[in-house]
Coordinates of C-alpha atoms and ligand atoms in Angstrom, one line a residue:
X617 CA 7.0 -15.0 -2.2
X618 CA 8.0 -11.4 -3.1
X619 CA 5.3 -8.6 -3.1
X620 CA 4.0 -7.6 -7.3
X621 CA 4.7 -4.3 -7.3
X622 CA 1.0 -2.7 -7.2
X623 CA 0.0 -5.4 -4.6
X624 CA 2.3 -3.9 -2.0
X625 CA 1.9 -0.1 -3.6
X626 CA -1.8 0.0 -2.3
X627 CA -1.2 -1.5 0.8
X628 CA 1.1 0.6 1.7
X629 CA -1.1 3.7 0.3
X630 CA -3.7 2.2 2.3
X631 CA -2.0 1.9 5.9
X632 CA -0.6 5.1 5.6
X633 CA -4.1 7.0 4.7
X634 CA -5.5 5.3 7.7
X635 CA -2.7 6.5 9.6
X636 CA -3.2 9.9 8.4
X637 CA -6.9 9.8 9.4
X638 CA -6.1 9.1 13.0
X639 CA -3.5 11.5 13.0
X640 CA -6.5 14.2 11.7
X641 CA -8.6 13.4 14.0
X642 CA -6.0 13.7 16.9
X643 CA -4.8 17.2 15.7
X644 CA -9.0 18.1 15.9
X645 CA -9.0 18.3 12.1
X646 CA -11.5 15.8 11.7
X647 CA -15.1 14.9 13.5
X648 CA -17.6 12.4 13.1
X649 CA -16.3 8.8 13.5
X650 CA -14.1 6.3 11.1
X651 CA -12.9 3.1 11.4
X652 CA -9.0 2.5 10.2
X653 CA -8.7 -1.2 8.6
X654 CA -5.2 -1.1 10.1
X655 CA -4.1 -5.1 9.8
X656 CA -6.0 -6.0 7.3
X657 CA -5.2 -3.6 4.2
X658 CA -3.7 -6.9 2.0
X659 CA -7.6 -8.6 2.2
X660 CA -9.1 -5.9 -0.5
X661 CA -5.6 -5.7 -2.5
X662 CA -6.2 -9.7 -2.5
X663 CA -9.6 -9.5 -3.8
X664 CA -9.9 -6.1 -5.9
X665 CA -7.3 -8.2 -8.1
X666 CA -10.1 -11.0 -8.8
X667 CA -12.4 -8.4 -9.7
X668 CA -13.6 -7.4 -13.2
X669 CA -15.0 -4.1 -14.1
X670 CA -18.8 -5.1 -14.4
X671 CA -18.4 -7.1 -10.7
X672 CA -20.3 -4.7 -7.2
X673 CA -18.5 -4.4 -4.2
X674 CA -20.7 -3.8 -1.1
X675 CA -19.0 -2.6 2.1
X676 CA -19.1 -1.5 5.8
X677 CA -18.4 0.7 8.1
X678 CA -14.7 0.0 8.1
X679 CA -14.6 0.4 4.3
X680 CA -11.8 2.8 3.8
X681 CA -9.5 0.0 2.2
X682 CA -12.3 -1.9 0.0
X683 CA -12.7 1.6 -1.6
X684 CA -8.9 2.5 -2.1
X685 CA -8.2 -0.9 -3.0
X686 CA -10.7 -1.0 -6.1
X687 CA -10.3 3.0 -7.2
X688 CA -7.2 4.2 -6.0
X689 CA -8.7 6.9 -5.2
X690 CA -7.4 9.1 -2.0
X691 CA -8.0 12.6 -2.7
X692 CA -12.0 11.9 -3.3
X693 CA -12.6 9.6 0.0
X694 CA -10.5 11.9 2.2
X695 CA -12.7 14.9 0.6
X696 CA -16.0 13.0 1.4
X697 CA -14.8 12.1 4.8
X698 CA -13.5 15.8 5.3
X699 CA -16.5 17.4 3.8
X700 CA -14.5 19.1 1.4
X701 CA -14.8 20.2 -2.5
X702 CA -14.2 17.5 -4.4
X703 CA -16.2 14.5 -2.1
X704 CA -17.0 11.5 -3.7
X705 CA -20.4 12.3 -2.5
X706 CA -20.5 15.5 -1.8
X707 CA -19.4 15.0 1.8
X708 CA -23.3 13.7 2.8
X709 CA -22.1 9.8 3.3
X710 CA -19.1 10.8 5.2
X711 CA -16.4 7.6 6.4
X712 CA -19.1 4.9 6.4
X713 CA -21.7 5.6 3.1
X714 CA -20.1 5.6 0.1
X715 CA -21.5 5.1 -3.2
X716 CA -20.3 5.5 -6.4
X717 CA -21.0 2.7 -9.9
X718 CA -20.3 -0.7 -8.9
X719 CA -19.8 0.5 -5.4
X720 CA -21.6 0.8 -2.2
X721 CA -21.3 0.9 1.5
X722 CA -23.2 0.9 4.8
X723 CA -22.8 1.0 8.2
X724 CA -25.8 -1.0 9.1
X725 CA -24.3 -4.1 10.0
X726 CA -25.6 -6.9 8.4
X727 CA -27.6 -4.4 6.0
X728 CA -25.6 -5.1 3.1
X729 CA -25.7 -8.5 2.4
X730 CA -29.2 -9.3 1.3
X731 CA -28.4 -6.0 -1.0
X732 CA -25.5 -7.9 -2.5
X733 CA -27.8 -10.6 -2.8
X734 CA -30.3 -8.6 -5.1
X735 CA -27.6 -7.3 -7.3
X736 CA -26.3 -11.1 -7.6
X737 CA -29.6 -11.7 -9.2
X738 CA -29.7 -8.4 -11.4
X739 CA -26.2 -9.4 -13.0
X740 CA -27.1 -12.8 -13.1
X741 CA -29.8 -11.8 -15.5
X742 CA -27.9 -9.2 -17.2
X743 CA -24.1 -9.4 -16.8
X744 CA -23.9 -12.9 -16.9
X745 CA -20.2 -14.2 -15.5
X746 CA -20.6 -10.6 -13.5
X747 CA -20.6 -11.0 -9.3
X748 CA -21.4 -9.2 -6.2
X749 CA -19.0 -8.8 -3.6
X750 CA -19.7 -8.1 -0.1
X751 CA -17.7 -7.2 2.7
X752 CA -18.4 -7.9 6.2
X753 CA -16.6 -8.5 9.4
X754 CA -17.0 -11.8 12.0
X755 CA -19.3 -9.8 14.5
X756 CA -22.1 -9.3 11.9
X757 CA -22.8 -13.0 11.5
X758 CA -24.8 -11.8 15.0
X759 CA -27.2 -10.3 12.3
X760 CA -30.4 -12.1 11.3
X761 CA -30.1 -10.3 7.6
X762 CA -27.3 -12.6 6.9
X763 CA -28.9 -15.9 7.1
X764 CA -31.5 -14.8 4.6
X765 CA -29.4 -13.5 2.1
X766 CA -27.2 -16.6 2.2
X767 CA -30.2 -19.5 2.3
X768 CA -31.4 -17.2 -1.2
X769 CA -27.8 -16.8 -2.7
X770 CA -27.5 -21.0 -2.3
X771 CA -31.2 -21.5 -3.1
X772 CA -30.9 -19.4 -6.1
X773 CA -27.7 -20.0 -7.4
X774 CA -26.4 -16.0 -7.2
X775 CA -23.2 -14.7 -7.6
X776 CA -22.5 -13.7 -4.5
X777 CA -18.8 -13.9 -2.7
X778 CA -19.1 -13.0 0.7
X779 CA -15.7 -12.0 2.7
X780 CA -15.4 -11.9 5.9
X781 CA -12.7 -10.1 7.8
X782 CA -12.5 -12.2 10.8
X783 CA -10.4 -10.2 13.5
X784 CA -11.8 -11.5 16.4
X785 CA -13.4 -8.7 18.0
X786 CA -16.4 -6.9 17.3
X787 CA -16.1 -3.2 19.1
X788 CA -14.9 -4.4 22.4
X789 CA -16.8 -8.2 22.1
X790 CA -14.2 -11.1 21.6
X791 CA -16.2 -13.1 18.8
X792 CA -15.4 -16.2 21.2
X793 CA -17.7 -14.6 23.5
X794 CA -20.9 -14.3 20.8
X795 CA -20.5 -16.9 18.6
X796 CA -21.7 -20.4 18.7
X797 CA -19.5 -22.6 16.5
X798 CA -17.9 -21.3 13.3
X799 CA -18.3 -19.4 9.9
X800 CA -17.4 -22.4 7.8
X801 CA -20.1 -24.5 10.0
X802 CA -22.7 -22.0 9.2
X803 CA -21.6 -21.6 5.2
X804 CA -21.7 -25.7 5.3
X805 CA -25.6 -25.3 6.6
X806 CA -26.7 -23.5 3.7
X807 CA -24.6 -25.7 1.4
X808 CA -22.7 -22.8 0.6
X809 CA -18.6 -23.1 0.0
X810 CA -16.6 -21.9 2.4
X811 CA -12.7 -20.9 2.3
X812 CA -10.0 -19.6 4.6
X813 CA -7.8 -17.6 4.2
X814 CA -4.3 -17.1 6.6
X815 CA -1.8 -15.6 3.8
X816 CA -1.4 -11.8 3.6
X817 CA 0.6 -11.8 0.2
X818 CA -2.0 -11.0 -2.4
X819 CA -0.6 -12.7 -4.8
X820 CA -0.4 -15.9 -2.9
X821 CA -3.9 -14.9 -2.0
X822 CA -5.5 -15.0 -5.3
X823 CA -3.5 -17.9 -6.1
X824 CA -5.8 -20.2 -4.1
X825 CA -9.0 -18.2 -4.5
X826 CA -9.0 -17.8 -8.6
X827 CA -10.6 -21.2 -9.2
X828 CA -13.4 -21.0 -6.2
X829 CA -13.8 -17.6 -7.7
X830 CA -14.7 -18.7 -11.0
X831 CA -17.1 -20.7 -9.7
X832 CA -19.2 -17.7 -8.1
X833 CA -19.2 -16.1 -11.1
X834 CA -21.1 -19.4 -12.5
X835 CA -23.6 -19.5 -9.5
X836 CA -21.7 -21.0 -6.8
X837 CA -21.8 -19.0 -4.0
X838 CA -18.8 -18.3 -1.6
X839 CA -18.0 -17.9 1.6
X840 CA -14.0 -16.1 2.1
X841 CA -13.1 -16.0 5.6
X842 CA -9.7 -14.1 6.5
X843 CA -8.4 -13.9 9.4
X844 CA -6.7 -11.2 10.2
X845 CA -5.6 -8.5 12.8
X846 CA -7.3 -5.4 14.2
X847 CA -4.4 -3.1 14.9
X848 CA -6.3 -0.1 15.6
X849 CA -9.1 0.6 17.8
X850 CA -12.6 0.1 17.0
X851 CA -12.6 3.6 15.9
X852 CA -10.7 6.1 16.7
X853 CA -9.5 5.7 20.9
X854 CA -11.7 3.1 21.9
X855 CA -9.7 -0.1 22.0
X856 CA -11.0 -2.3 25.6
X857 CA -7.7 -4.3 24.4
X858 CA -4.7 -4.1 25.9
X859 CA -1.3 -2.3 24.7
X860 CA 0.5 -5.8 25.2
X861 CA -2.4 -7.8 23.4
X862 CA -2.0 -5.6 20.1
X863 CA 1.5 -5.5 19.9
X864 CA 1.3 -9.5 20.0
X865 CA -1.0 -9.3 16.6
X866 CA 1.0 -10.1 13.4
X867 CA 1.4 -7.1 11.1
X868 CA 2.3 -7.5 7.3
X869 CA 3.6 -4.2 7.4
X870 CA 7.4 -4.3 8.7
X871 CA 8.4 -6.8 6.3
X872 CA 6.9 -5.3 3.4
X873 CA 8.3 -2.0 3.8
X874 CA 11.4 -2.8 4.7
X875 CA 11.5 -5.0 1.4
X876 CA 11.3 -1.5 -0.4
X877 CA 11.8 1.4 2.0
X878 CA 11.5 3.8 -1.0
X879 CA 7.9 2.7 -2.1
X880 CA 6.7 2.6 1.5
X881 CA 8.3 6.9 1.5
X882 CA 6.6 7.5 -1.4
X883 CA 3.3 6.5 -0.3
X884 CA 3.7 8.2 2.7
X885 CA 4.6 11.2 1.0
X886 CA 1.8 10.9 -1.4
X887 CA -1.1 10.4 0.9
X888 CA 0.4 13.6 2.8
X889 CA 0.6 15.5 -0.4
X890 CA -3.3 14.4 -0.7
X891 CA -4.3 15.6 2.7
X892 CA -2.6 18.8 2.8
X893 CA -4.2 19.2 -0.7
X894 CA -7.8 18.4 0.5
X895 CA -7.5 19.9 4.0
X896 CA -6.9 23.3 2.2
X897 CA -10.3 23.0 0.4
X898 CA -13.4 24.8 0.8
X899 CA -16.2 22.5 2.3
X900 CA -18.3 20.8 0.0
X901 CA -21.9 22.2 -1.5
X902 CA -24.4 19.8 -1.5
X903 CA -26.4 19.8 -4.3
X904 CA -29.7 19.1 -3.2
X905 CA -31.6 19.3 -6.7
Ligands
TPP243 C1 -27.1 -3.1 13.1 C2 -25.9 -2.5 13.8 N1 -25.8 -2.7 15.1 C3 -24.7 -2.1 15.8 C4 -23.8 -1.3 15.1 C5 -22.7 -0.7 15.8 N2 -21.4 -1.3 15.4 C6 -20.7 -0.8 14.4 S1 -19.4 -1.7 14.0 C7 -19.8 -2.9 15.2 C8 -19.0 -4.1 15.4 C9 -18.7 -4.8 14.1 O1 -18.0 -5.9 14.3 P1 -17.5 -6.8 13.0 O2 -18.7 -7.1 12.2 O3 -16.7 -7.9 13.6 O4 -16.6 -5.8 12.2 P2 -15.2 -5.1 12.7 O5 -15.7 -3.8 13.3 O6 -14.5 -6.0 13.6 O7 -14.5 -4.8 11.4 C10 -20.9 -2.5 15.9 C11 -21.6 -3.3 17.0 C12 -24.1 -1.1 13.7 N3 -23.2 -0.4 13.0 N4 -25.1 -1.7 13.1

């Protein structure tokens, strides 16, 4: 199925900023810590497309993507993870804590569902139709937090669509290795529906999760599960996997920018238009008032 045009636009923009982070921090022009979502860029280009404008994204620690794919906004996350004039949060909440309207992240594992859970409630009372998506990868289900936020979003009725970006390894943990049986066995406990998700064409994507969608936003809670590739290391040179292991992992990439070579330069141009742009900023002031 070919690639809409903006699907394969902000995957593209979002592989090549996460390439460009790596790259920064290999040069010593960044510090801190970030986790690329190299592999799995098409899983927030598939979801930001089901979104409406009154709906909350929560996220986590490798959140890069969720953000670009709902704002499209490169110049202000590489400023906040740079520290630099212009940060989306004035360069305090760095890779991991974002937050602007409709928008949050943590790196707490685990922290952010019973959050999402809360705001499921608060829009169910006042932005009826209105949901609260939360990001998480397979390794958190290891966190008690979850089970409490899902038996309320099923015993409550919320609007709560959990995704879950299964790659199969949790820092250097193979999820085989800490999980007793499966995500959809554990969504079917709590009565809550439970979906998987193989494809990496967006469009294909939301094809099959529109309808289950459009339930959450009526009180039936969700449970996404993709699974997809980590390409990258867990953060920046820490991968326990080997080089053969990773190049075995699928990759949407090749095939989509080989299907439009010039779309795939120009978002490789733009993102290092952005960060020569930002990296010649002053460093941010935070405001403390
Ligand atoms: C409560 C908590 N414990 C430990 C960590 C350190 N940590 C950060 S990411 C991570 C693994 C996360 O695995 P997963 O949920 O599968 O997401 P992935 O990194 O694979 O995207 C760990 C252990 C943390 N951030 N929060």
């Amino acid at each position: 199925m070919p690639q809409p045009p903006a699907d394969a636009t902000a995957m593209l923009l979002i592989r090549h900023f996460e390439t460009a982070l790596l790259e920064l921090f290999a040069r010593g022009e960044l510090s801190g810590t970030t986790h690329t979502c190299l592999g799995q860029e098409h899983v927030p280009v598939a979801v930001s497309g089901l979104l409406e404008p009154d709906d909350h994204v929560l996220s986590n620690h490798r959140g890069h993507g969720h953000y670009l794919a709902r704002f499209d906004d490169p110049e202000g996350l590489l400023a906040e993870i740079m520290g630099r004039k212009g940060a989306l949060c004035q360069g305090v909440g760095g890779s991991q804590h974002l937050y602007r309207p409709g928008y949050l992240s943590t790196g707490v594992q685990g922290e952010s569902l019973p959050v999402a859970a809360g705001l499921a409630l608060h829009l169910r009372r006042r932005r009826p139709g209105a949901l609260a998506c939360a990001y998480i990868g397979d390794g958190t289900w290891g966190e008690g937090a979850v089970y409490e936020a899902l038996n309320i979003a099923a015993l409550w009725h919320l609007p709560l669509l959990v995704v879950v970006e299964h790659n199969g390894i949790a820092q250097s943990t193979p999820t085989a290795r800490a999980m007793a049986g499966t995500i959809a066995g554990r969504a079917a406990a709590f009565g809550i529906a439970h979906t998987l998700v193989t494809a990496t064409d967006p469009a294909r994507i939301r094809a099959g999760l529109a309808p289950l969608v459009a339930r959450v936003r009526h009180g039936e809670p969700l449970i996404a599960e993709f699974r997809v590739p980590r390409l990258g290391p867990h953060s920046k040179g820490d991968d326990t996997r080997t080089a053969e292991q990773v190049a075995a992992l699928d990759d949407w990439y090749p095939a989509v920018a080989a299907a439009d070579p010039g779309l795939d330069r120009a978002q490789r141009d733009r993102v290092a238009s952005v960060v020569a742009e930002v990296t010649a900023r002053p460093m941010a002031e935070w405001d403390q008032g």
